[in-house]
Coordinates of C-alpha atoms in Angstrom, one line a residue:
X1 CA -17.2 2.2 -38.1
X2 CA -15.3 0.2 -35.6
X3 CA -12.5 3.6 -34.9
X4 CA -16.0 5.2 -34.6
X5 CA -17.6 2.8 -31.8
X6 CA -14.2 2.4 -29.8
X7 CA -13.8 6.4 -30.0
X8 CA -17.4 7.0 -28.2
X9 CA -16.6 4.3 -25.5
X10 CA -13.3 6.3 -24.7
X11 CA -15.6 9.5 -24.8
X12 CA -18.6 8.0 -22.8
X13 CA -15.9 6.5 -19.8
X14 CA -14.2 9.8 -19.7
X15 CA -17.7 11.7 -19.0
X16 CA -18.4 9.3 -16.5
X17 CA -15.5 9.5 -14.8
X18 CA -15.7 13.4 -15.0
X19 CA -19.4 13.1 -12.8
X20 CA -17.5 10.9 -10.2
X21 CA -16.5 12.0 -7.0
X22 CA -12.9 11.4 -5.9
X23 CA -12.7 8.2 -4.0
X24 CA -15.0 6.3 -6.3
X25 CA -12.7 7.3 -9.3
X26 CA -9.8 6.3 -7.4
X27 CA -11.4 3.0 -6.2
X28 CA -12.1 2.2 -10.2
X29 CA -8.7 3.4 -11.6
X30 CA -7.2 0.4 -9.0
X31 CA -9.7 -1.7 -10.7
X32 CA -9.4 -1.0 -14.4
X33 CA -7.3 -2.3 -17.3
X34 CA -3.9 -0.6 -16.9
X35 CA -3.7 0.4 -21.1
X36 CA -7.3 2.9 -19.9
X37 CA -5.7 4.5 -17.2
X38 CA -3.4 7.2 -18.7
X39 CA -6.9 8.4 -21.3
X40 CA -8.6 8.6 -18.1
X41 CA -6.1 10.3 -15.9
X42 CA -6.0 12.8 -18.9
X43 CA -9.7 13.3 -19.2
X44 CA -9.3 14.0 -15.5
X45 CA -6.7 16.8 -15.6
X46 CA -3.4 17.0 -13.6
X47 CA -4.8 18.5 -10.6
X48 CA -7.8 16.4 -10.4
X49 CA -6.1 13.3 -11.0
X50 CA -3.6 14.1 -7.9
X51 CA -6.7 14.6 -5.7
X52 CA -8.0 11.1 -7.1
X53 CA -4.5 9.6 -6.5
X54 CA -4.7 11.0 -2.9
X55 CA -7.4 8.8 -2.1
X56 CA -5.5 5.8 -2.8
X57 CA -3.3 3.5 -0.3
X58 CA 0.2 4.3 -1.2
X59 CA 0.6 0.8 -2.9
X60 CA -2.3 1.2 -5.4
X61 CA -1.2 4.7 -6.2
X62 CA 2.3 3.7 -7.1
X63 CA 1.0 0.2 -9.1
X64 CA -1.7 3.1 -11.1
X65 CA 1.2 5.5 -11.7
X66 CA 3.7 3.4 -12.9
X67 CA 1.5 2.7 -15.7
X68 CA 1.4 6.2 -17.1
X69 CA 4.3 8.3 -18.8
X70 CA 7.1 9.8 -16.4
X71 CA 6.4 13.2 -17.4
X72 CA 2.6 12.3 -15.9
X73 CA 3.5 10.9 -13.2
X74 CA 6.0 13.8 -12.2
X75 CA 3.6 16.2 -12.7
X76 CA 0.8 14.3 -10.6
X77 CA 3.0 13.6 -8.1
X78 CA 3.9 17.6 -8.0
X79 CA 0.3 18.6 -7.3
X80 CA -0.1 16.5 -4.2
X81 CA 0.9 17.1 -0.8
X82 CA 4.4 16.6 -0.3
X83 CA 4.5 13.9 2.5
X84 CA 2.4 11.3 0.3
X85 CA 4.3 12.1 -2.9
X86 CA 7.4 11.6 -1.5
X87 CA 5.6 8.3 -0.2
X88 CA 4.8 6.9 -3.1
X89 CA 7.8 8.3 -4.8
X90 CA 9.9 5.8 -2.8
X91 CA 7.8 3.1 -4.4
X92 CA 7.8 3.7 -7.9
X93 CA 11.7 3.2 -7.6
X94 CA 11.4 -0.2 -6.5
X95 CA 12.2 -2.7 -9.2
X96 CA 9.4 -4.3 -10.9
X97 CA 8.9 -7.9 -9.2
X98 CA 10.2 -7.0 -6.5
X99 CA 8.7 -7.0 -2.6
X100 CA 8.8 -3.3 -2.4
X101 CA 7.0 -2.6 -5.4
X102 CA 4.1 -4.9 -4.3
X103 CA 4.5 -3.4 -0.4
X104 CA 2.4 -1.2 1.3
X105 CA 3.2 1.1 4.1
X106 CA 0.1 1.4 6.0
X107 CA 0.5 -0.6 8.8
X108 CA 1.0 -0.4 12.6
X109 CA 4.4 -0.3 14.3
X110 CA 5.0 -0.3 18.2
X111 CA 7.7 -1.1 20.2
X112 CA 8.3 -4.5 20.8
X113 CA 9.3 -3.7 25.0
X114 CA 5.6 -2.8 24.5
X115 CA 2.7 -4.2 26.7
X116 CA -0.3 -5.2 25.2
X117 CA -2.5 -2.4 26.9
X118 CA -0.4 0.0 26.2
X119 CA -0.8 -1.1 22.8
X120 CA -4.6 -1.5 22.3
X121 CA -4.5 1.9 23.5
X122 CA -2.8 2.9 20.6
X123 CA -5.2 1.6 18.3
X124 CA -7.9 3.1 19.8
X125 CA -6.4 6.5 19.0
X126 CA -5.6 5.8 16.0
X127 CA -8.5 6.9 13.0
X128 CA -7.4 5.3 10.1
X129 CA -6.5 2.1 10.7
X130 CA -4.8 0.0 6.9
X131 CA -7.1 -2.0 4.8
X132 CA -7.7 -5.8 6.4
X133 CA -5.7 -5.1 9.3
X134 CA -4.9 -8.3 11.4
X135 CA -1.3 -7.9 12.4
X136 CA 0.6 -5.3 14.5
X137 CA 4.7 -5.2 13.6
X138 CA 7.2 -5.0 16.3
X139 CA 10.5 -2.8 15.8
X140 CA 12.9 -1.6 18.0
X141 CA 14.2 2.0 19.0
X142 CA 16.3 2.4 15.6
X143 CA 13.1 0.9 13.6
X144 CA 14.6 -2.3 12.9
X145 CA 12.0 -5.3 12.8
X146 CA 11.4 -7.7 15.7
X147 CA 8.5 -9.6 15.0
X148 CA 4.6 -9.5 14.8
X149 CA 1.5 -10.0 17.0
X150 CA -1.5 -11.1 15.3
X151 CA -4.5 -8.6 17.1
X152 CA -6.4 -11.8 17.6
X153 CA -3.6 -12.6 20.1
X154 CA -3.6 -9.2 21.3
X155 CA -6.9 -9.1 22.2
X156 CA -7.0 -12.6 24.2
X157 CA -3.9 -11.6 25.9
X158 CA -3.4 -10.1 29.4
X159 CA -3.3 -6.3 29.8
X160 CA 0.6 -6.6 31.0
X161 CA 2.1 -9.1 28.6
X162 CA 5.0 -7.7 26.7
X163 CA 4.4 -7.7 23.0
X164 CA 7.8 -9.1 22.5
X165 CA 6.9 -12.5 24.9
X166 CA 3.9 -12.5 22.1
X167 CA 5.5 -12.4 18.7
X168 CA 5.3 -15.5 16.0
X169 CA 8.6 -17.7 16.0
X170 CA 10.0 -17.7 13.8
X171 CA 11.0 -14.3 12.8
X172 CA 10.2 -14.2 8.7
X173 CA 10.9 -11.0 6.8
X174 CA 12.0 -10.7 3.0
X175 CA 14.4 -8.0 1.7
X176 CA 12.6 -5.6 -0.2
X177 CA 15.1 -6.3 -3.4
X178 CA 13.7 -9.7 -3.0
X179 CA 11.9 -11.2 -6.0
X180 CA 7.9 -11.6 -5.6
X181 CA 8.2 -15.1 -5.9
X182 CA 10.1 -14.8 -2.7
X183 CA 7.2 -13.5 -1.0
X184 CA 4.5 -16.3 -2.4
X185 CA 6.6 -19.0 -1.2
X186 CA 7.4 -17.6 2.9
X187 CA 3.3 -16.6 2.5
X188 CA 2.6 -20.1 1.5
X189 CA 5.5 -21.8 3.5
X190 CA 4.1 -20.4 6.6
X191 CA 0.5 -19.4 6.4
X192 CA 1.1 -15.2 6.9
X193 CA -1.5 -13.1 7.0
X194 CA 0.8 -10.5 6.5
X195 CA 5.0 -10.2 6.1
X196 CA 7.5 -7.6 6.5
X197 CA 9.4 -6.0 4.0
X198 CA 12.7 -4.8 5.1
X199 CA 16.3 -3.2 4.2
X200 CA 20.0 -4.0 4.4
X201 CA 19.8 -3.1 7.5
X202 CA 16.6 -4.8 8.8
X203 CA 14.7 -1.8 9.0
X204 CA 11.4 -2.2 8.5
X205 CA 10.0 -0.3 5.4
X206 CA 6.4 -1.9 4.5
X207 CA 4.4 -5.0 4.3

């Protein structure tokens, strides 16, 4: 009776899934217990379930695929288009605990010889702005990090301040080898709404 009951519940999530459009599936596989995902993701079908995954940020996509088998997750990842694959590729071979597994790389990166008009211009133009943006990220011209500029001092700050004369000092950053507890503590340490992730070389890769 009880192999019975737990058998229709998998059935009756599956059908419900199936009636969902795309972003709402996606928005509850980020959600869900990870041990439902891969029956669901199978109920789904390779092809739909890379559409799905396409509607996540490249963060959650990589946290709900390295939950399911590698041969899955190859296969999804071969159905979608090839710029956010290769995306979240580069995640999922972060180590577990680790910064760049829990990074994201939607956010907004401007040169930090930058003025601030020049720079809310930007913004303007640009359609998708990331989830709970607050902070713009500073880099140089070979991408390495230089700093950050919160957009509520962006926005209070005359039209030809350089974003560099802007940015918070100290500079904080954590490598994204770094362990998570790493991140909690320079979060907590100094109040960040947000913190870069970046290489061996300083590049910046996420946040």
């Amino acid at each position: 009776l009880e192999f019975r009951r737990v058998l229709f519940r998998s059935q009756e999530r599956q059908s419900i899934f199936a009636s969902l459009d795309d972003e709402t599936v996606a928005d509850a596989l980020e959600e869900i217990r990870p041990d439902l995902r891969p029956s669901i993701i199978d109920s789904l079908g390779m092809e739909r379930a890379a559409d799905v995954v396409e509607e996540m940020s490249p963060d959650a996509a990589a946290d709900v695929l390295g939950d399911l088998p590698q041969e899955t997750t190859d296969e999804i990842l071969e159905d979608m288009d090839r710029e956010g694959a290769e995306e979240i590729g580069e995640l999922l071979e972060y180590k577990d605990n680790s910064a760049g597994a829990m990074m994201t790389t939607e956010y907004i990166a401007v040169p930090h010889t930058a003025d601030v008009e020049s720079a809310i211009n930007l913004l303007r133009k640009t359609p998708d702005l990331p989830t709970h943006f607050n902070t713009l990220f500073l880099v140089d011209e070979s991408g390495l990090y230089r700093g950050t500029v919160s957009v509520v001092q962006l926005l209070v700050a005359a039209p030809h301040e350089i974003l560099d004369d802007l940015k918070m000092d100290p500079l904080i950053s954590v490598d994204q080898n770094a362990p998570v507890k790493d991140v909690f503590d320079l979060v907590d340490k100094y109040n960040l709404l947000s913190l870069a992730v970046v290489d061996e070389q300083g590049a910046l890769t996420g946040t």
